Every structure is written in C-alpha cells, then in structure tokens.
Amino acid sequence: MSRRLVSLTLDTLEDLPRPCRQCVYWELDPVSAERACAAGDPGLEKEAWVSQTLLEWGSCGKLIYVDGMPAGFVLFAPPAYVPRSMAFPTSPVSADAALLMNAHVVTAFAGGGLGRMLVQGVARDLVKRGIKAIEAFGDAKFGDAPDEPGCLAPADFFLSVGFKTVRPHPRYPRLRLELRTALSWKSDVEYALEKLLGSMSPESILRPVRPATRTSNS
C-alpha cells in the first residue's frame, strides 16, 4: 500500500470529496456563505479562496492518496484568511498559530494513521514559515445532530493526534498543537523515507506569512 502526501493546488482541489469541494463554511463569513449557496455555485467561491490564499500566503491544504486514490485532506490558513474563525464562542485563534479549518479521512481508510500523517505534513510546512502552533475548533458532539454541517472535525480526533484543549467549551472547544511536538513524532528514518518519496514541499515554493500589521485596521 503506497501513501502519498501532496499540497493542495487548484488541480488537486478537484480531488476533495464533493460536499467539501462545494462548501464555503470556513472561507466566507456566515452571511456571505449563505448568499453563495443561494446563488447556486459555492464551488466557484471555494476555488477563488484557494487561489487567493495560494497567491498571497502559499500552501493552504494537504491531501493524502492511498494507492492513487484520494483518502483524506486538511485545510489550514492564518485566521485572517478565515472569516468564520471569529464566529465561535471560543474565538479568537492565538496570534502565533495557523488555523486548521477541517480534517477528513475517507471512511474506507479510517484507522490507518492517515489523519496523523496529514497533521504532520501541515506541521512541517508551517514550521518553515516561522509559525509556532496549529489551532482548531473541534466539535465535541460530532455526530449527535445529523443535520449539522460536517465542516468541523471531532474534538476527539484532534486530541488523538496530540492537540491540547486551550479553551474548553461543551460544543466547540479550541485546541492547540505545538509544532515542535508534532515534528517529534517520526523517527529520522521515517522522515527520510517520506522525503525520498516526494511528499515534502520544496522550500522554494513556500511564501512567508503576511505581516499582521498589514491585515489590521490600526
């Protein structure tokens, strides 16, 4: 079984599960997201968001393939690029962290450690940009309400891959993973093998974080 981790691009965007490909829960504020869905093609807004984030900030997602089949993905970005990040009772995301918006592993591939591999890929990407941590809003009652959008990953998933709760909440706790912790999971041999297989993103394509002073209103 071969496993390959790649960065999200406009080409690989098409390999997201269709519901996620059409979802703009994170990418737009609640009012704009509702309007986009009413207009009939939120996928265009999703593509525009990915395109802008790639141009201004760099890689904002990872996909994992098992034997050539898309098996899971994560999306991440600075909170300034994620309007929905301010809509939670446990907001805001810490200033030194990027937000892991969503994480999903296809059911047929669950339990094989792919979620941890995806988070490790994000960690290696972000540490090169000088970011210290990843934060996420987990759903502590995931699956209890079938009509709820599946745009948040279960809080238990984040806890299982090393995140710690930094702001508790009965439904939407905010969790945090220090990047140095994530990078210590793999042995040097595993790291070298994964690099040999081409899953590492070249440093030359990474862009620095946009300075916070440019996104503030001050």
mmCIF file of C-alpha atoms in Angstrom, residues 101-203:
data_model
loop_
_atom_site.group_PDB
_atom_site.id
_atom_site.type_symbol
_atom_site.label_atom_id
_atom_site.label_comp_id
_atom_site.label_asym_id
_atom_site.label_seq_id
_atom_site.Cartn_x
_atom_site.Cartn_y
_atom_site.Cartn_z
ATOM 1 C CA MET A 101 -10.029 24.511 9.439
ATOM 2 C CA ASN A 102 -11.049 20.953 8.716
ATOM 3 C CA ALA A 103 -9.645 17.444 8.597
ATOM 4 C CA HIS A 104 -11.278 14.452 6.965
ATOM 5 C CA VAL A 105 -10.298 10.866 6.211
ATOM 6 C CA VAL A 106 -12.491 8.792 3.900
ATOM 7 C CA THR A 107 -14.306 6.141 5.943
ATOM 8 C CA ALA A 108 -12.796 3.251 3.981
ATOM 9 C CA PHE A 109 -9.306 4.406 5.027
ATOM 10 C CA ALA A 110 -10.061 5.358 8.642
ATOM 11 C CA GLY A 111 -7.901 3.924 11.409
ATOM 12 C CA GLY A 112 -4.739 3.704 9.355
ATOM 13 C CA GLY A 113 -2.921 6.720 10.800
ATOM 14 C CA LEU A 114 -3.676 8.962 7.808
ATOM 15 C CA GLY A 115 -5.024 11.753 9.996
ATOM 16 C CA ARG A 116 -1.749 11.940 11.891
ATOM 17 C CA MET A 117 0.205 11.935 8.634
ATOM 18 C CA LEU A 118 -1.851 14.865 7.378
ATOM 19 C CA VAL A 119 -1.256 16.856 10.565
ATOM 20 C CA GLN A 120 2.467 16.082 10.398
ATOM 21 C CA GLY A 121 2.546 17.381 6.827
ATOM 22 C CA VAL A 122 0.932 20.618 7.939
ATOM 23 C CA ALA A 123 3.388 20.931 10.825
ATOM 24 C CA ARG A 124 6.446 20.533 8.596
ATOM 25 C CA ASP A 125 5.025 23.072 6.163
ATOM 26 C CA LEU A 126 4.226 25.685 8.782
ATOM 27 C CA VAL A 127 7.391 25.425 10.861
ATOM 28 C CA LYS A 128 9.352 26.610 7.813
ATOM 29 C CA ARG A 129 7.226 29.765 7.828
ATOM 30 C CA GLY A 130 8.044 30.584 11.432
ATOM 31 C CA ILE A 131 4.620 29.587 12.788
ATOM 32 C CA LYS A 132 4.713 28.064 16.258
ATOM 33 C CA ALA A 133 1.435 26.190 16.547
ATOM 34 C CA ILE A 134 -1.730 24.916 14.908
ATOM 35 C CA GLU A 135 -5.094 25.599 16.499
ATOM 36 C CA ALA A 136 -8.504 24.173 15.650
ATOM 37 C CA PHE A 137 -12.120 24.370 16.720
ATOM 38 C CA GLY A 138 -13.293 20.843 17.445
ATOM 39 C CA ASP A 139 -16.858 19.550 17.622
ATOM 40 C CA ALA A 140 -17.296 17.877 20.992
ATOM 41 C CA LYS A 141 -20.715 16.500 19.950
ATOM 42 C CA PHE A 142 -19.798 15.364 16.464
ATOM 43 C CA GLY A 143 -22.438 13.036 15.043
ATOM 44 C CA ASP A 144 -25.077 13.836 17.666
ATOM 45 C CA ALA A 145 -27.019 16.119 15.299
ATOM 46 C CA PRO A 146 -27.282 14.584 11.806
ATOM 47 C CA ASP A 147 -28.448 17.872 10.271
ATOM 48 C CA GLU A 148 -25.342 19.746 11.407
ATOM 49 C CA PRO A 149 -22.824 20.512 8.624
ATOM 50 C CA GLY A 150 -19.755 18.292 8.758
ATOM 51 C CA CYS A 151 -17.423 21.258 8.482
ATOM 52 C CA LEU A 152 -15.764 20.702 11.849
ATOM 53 C CA ALA A 153 -13.721 17.661 12.762
ATOM 54 C CA PRO A 154 -14.483 15.827 16.011
ATOM 55 C CA ALA A 155 -12.692 17.233 19.035
ATOM 56 C CA ASP A 156 -11.656 13.649 19.825
ATOM 57 C CA PHE A 157 -9.753 13.469 16.539
ATOM 58 C CA PHE A 158 -7.623 16.486 17.438
ATOM 59 C CA LEU A 159 -6.977 15.112 20.917
ATOM 60 C CA SER A 160 -5.936 11.765 19.434
ATOM 61 C CA VAL A 161 -3.241 13.385 17.274
ATOM 62 C CA GLY A 162 -1.690 15.450 20.053
ATOM 63 C CA PHE A 163 -3.744 18.631 20.361
ATOM 64 C CA LYS A 164 -4.456 20.020 23.823
ATOM 65 C CA THR A 165 -7.543 21.975 24.844
ATOM 66 C CA VAL A 166 -6.687 25.637 25.427
ATOM 67 C CA ARG A 167 -10.235 26.966 25.785
ATOM 68 C CA PRO A 168 -12.898 24.465 26.859
ATOM 69 C CA HIS A 169 -16.494 24.590 25.639
ATOM 70 C CA PRO A 170 -19.288 21.991 25.780
ATOM 71 C CA ARG A 171 -19.597 22.008 21.977
ATOM 72 C CA TYR A 172 -16.748 23.970 20.327
ATOM 73 C CA PRO A 173 -13.501 23.724 22.325
ATOM 74 C CA ARG A 174 -10.435 25.412 20.875
ATOM 75 C CA LEU A 175 -7.443 23.085 20.722
ATOM 76 C CA ARG A 176 -3.750 23.671 20.090
ATOM 77 C CA LEU A 177 -0.765 21.672 18.879
ATOM 78 C CA GLU A 178 2.762 22.984 19.302
ATOM 79 C CA LEU A 179 4.611 22.349 16.040
ATOM 80 C CA ARG A 180 7.736 21.056 17.760
ATOM 81 C CA THR A 181 5.601 18.353 19.358
ATOM 82 C CA ALA A 182 4.175 17.274 16.014
ATOM 83 C CA LEU A 183 7.597 17.150 14.371
ATOM 84 C CA SER A 184 8.957 14.854 17.075
ATOM 85 C CA TRP A 185 6.518 12.048 16.256
ATOM 86 C CA LYS A 186 8.505 10.452 13.450
ATOM 87 C CA SER A 187 11.920 8.889 13.602
ATOM 88 C CA ASP A 188 14.680 10.183 11.362
ATOM 89 C CA VAL A 189 14.409 7.046 9.207
ATOM 90 C CA GLU A 190 10.679 7.550 8.588
ATOM 91 C CA TYR A 191 11.240 11.224 7.870
ATOM 92 C CA ALA A 192 13.987 10.444 5.340
ATOM 93 C CA LEU A 193 11.827 7.818 3.628
ATOM 94 C CA GLU A 194 8.883 10.187 3.325
ATOM 95 C CA LYS A 195 11.157 12.864 1.887
ATOM 96 C CA LEU A 196 12.540 10.354 -0.609
ATOM 97 C CA LEU A 197 9.000 9.516 -1.733
ATOM 98 C CA GLY A 198 8.463 13.157 -2.631
ATOM 99 C CA SER A 199 5.899 14.166 -0.031
ATOM 100 C CA MET A 200 7.907 17.143 1.172
ATOM 101 C CA SER A 201 7.122 20.512 -0.364
ATOM 102 C CA PRO A 202 10.202 22.341 -1.700
ATOM 103 C CA GLU A 203 11.053 25.319 0.439
#
